[in-house]
Coordinates of C-alpha atoms and ligand atoms in Angstrom, one line a residue:
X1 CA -33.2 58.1 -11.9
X2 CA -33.1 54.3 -12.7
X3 CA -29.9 52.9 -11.2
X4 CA -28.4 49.2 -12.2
X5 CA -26.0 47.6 -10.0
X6 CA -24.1 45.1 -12.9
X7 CA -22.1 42.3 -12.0
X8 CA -23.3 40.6 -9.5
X9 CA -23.0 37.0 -8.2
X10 CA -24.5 36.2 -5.1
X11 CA -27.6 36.5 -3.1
X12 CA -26.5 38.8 0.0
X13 CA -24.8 41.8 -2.5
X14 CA -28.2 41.4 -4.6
X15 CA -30.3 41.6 -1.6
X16 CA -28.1 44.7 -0.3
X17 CA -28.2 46.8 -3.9
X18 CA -32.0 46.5 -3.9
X19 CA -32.7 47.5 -0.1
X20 CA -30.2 50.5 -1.1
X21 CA -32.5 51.1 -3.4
X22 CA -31.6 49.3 -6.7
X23 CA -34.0 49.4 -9.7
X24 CA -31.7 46.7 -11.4
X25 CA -29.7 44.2 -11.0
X26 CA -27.0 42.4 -13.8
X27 CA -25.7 39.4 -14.1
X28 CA -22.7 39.0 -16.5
X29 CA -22.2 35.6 -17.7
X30 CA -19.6 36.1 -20.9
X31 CA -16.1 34.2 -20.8
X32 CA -13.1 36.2 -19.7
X33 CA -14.9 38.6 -17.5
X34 CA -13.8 38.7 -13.6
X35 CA -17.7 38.5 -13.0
X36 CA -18.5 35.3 -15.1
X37 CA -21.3 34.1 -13.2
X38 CA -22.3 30.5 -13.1
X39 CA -25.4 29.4 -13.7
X40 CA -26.4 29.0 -9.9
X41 CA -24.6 32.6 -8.8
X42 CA -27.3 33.7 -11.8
X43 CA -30.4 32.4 -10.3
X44 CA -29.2 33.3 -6.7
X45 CA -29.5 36.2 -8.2
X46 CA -32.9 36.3 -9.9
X47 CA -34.5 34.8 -7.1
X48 CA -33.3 38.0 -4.8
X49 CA -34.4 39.8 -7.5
X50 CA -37.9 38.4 -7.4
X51 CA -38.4 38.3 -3.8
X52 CA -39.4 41.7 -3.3
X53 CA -42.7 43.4 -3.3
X54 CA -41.5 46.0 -5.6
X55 CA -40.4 44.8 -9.2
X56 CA -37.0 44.6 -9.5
X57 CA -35.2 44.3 -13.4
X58 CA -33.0 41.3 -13.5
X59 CA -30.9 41.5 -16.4
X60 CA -29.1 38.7 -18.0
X61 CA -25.7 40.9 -19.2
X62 CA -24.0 38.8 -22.2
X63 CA -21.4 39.6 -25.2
X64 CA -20.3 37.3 -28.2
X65 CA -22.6 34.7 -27.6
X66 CA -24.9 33.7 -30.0
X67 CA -28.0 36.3 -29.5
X68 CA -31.2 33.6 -29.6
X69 CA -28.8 31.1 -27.2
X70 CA -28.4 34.3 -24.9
X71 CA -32.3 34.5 -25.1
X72 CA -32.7 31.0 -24.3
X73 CA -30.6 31.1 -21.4
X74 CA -32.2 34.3 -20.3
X75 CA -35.9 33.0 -20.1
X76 CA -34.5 29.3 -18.8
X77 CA -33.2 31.5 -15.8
X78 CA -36.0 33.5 -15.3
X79 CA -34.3 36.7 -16.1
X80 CA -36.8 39.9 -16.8
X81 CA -34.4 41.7 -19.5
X82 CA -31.6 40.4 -21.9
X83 CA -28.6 42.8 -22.7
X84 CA -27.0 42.3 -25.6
X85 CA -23.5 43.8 -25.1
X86 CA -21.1 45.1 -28.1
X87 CA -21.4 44.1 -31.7
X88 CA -25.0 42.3 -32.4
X89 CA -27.2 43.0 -35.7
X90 CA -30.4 44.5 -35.9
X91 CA -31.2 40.6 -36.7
X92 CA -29.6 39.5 -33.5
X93 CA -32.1 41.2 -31.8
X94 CA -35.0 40.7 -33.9
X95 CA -34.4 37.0 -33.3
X96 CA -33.4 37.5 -29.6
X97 CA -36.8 39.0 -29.6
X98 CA -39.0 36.3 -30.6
X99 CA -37.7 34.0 -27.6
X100 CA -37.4 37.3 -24.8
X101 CA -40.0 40.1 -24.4
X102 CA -37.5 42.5 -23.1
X103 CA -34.4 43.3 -25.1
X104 CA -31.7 46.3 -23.9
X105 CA -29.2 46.9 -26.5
X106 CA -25.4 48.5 -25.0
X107 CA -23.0 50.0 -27.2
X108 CA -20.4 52.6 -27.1
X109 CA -20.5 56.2 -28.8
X110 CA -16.9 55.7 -29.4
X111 CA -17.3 52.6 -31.7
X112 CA -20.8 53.5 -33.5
X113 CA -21.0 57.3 -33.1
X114 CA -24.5 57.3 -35.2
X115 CA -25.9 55.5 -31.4
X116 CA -29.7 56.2 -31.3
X117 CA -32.5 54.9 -29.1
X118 CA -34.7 52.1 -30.6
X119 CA -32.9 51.5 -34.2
X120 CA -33.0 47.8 -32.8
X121 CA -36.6 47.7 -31.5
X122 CA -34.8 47.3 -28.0
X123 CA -36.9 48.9 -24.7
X124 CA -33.5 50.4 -23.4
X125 CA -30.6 51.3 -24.7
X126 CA -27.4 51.1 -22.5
X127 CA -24.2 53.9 -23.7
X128 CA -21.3 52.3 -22.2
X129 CA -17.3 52.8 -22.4
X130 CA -15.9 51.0 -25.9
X131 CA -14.4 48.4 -22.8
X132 CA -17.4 47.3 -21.5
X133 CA -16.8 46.3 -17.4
X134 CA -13.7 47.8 -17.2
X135 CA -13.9 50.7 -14.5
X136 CA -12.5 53.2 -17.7
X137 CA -14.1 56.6 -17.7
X138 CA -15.0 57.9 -21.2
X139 CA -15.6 61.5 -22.7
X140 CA -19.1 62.5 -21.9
X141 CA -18.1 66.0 -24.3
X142 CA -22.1 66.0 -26.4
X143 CA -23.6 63.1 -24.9
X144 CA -27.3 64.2 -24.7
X145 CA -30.4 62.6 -24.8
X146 CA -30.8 65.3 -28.3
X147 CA -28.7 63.0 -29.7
X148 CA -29.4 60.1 -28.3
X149 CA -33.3 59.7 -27.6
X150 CA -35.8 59.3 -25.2
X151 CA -34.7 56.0 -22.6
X152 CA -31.1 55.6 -22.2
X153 CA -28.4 54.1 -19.7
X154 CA -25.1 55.9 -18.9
X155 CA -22.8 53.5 -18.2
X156 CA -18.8 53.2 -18.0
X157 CA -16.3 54.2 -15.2
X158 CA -19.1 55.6 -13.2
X159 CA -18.0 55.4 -9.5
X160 CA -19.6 57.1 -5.9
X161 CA -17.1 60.0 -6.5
X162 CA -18.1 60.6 -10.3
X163 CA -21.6 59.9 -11.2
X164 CA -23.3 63.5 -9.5
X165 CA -21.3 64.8 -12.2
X166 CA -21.7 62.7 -15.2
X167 CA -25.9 62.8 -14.7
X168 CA -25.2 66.2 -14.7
X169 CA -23.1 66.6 -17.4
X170 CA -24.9 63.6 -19.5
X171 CA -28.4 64.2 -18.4
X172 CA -29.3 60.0 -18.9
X173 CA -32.6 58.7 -17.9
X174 CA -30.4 56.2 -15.7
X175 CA -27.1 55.0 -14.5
X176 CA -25.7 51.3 -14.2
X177 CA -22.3 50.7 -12.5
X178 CA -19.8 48.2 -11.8
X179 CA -16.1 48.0 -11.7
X180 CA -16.9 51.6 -9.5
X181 CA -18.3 49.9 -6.9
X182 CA -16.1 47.0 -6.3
X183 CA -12.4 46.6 -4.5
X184 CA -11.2 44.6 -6.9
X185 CA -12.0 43.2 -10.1
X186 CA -15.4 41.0 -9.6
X187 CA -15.5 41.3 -5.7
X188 CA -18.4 44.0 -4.8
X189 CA -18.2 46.2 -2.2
X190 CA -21.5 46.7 -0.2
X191 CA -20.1 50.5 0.9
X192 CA -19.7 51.1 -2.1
X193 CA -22.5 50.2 -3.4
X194 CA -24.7 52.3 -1.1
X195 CA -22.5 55.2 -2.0
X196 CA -23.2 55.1 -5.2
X197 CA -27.0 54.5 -5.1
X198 CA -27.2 57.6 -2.9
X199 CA -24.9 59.3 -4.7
X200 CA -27.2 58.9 -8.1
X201 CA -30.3 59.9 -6.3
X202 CA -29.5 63.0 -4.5
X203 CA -27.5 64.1 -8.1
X204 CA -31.1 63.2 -10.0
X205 CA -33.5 65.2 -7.3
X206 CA -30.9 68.4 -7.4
Ligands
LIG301 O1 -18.6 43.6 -16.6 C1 -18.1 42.8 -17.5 O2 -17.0 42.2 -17.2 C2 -18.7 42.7 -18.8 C3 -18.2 41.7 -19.7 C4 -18.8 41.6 -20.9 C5 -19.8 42.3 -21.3 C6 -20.3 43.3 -20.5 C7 -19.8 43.5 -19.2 N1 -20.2 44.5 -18.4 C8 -21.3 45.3 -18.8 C9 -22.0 46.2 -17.9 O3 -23.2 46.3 -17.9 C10 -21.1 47.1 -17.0 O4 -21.9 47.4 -15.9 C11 -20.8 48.3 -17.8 O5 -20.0 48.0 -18.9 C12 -20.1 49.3 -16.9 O6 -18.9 48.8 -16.4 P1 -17.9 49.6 -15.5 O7 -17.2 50.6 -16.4 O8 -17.0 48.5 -14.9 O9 -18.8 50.2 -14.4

């Protein structure tokens, strides 16, 4: 079970998700959100990320900014994956692509119910609430890797308490988390944190 820890913004909660045992770790940088990074909190971040023997995914996390700019940012901050979050085109990506390797595409179920892997040419595709980053469960009722193909994210109210069940219930090749494991909006909790890496892990070996 992959597991991203999303909406980070320093150095020591980066350092903590990956020695949990973190496969990911995001970085939101889009106007608005109580986990707008700067670019300095970003590559505090990536460099975390990078200093471990084990390859870590950064991911640059980003939403109604202009896709090739998001690309440019990513790869001027040495990010390993761009997300594009919400409502970009098939030629958002394709021209995302040309300046990053590694594209992940999120969307909701709610919003585009036809959701498949790879429509996009992206290497992972995130399913998250229709409210991305805002703690809000969603129905899970026929989410299924049937529907929705082979490498996918579950993402979207997941918390320590909930996600055993939503892996089971869902059956997602990974989970990614963040208003779950924080005590308030933007401000990570490192209990919480380890809760829900363990959490994850023991639900995916069961
Ligand atoms: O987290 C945000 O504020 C955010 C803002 C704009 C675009 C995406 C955002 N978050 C995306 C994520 O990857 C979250 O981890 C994902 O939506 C799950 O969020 P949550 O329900 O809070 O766990």
């Amino acid at each position: 079970m992959y597991v991203k820890i999303c909406g980070l913004r320093d150095r020591a909660t980066a350092l903590h998700a990956i020695r949990e045992g973190a496969d990911a770790v995001g970085v939101v940088m889009s106007e608005g959100s109580p986990r707008n990074a700067t670019r300095e909190e970003a590559k505090a971040v990536v460099t975390a990320a990078h200093s471990f023997d084990r390859h870590i995914d950064a991911v640059l996390v980003v939403r109604r900014i202009h896709a090739a700019d998001a690309a440019q940012l990513a790869v001027d901050l040495g990010f390993d994956v761009l997300q594009l979050h919400g409502e970009y085109t098939q030629s958002d990506f394709e021209s995302a692509a040309v300046i990053h390797p590694r594209i992940w595409r999120a969307a909701s179920l709610v919003t585009t119910p036809d959701l498949r892997f790879g429509e996009y040419s992206e290497e992972r595709l995130l399913v998250d609430s229709p409210d991305p980053g805002s703690g809000r469960p969603w129905d899970l009722k026929g989410v299924s890797s049937a529907h929705l193909g082979d490498s996918w994210l579950l993402a979207g109210g997941l918390s320590p308490e909930n996600v055993a069940s939503a892996i089971a219930e869902a059956q997602p090749d990974g989970v990614d988390v963040s208003s779950g494991v924080e005590i308030a909006p933007g401000q990570k909790s490192l209990e919480r944190i380890t809760q829900f890496i363990r959490a994850a892990r023991s639900a995916s070996s069961n």
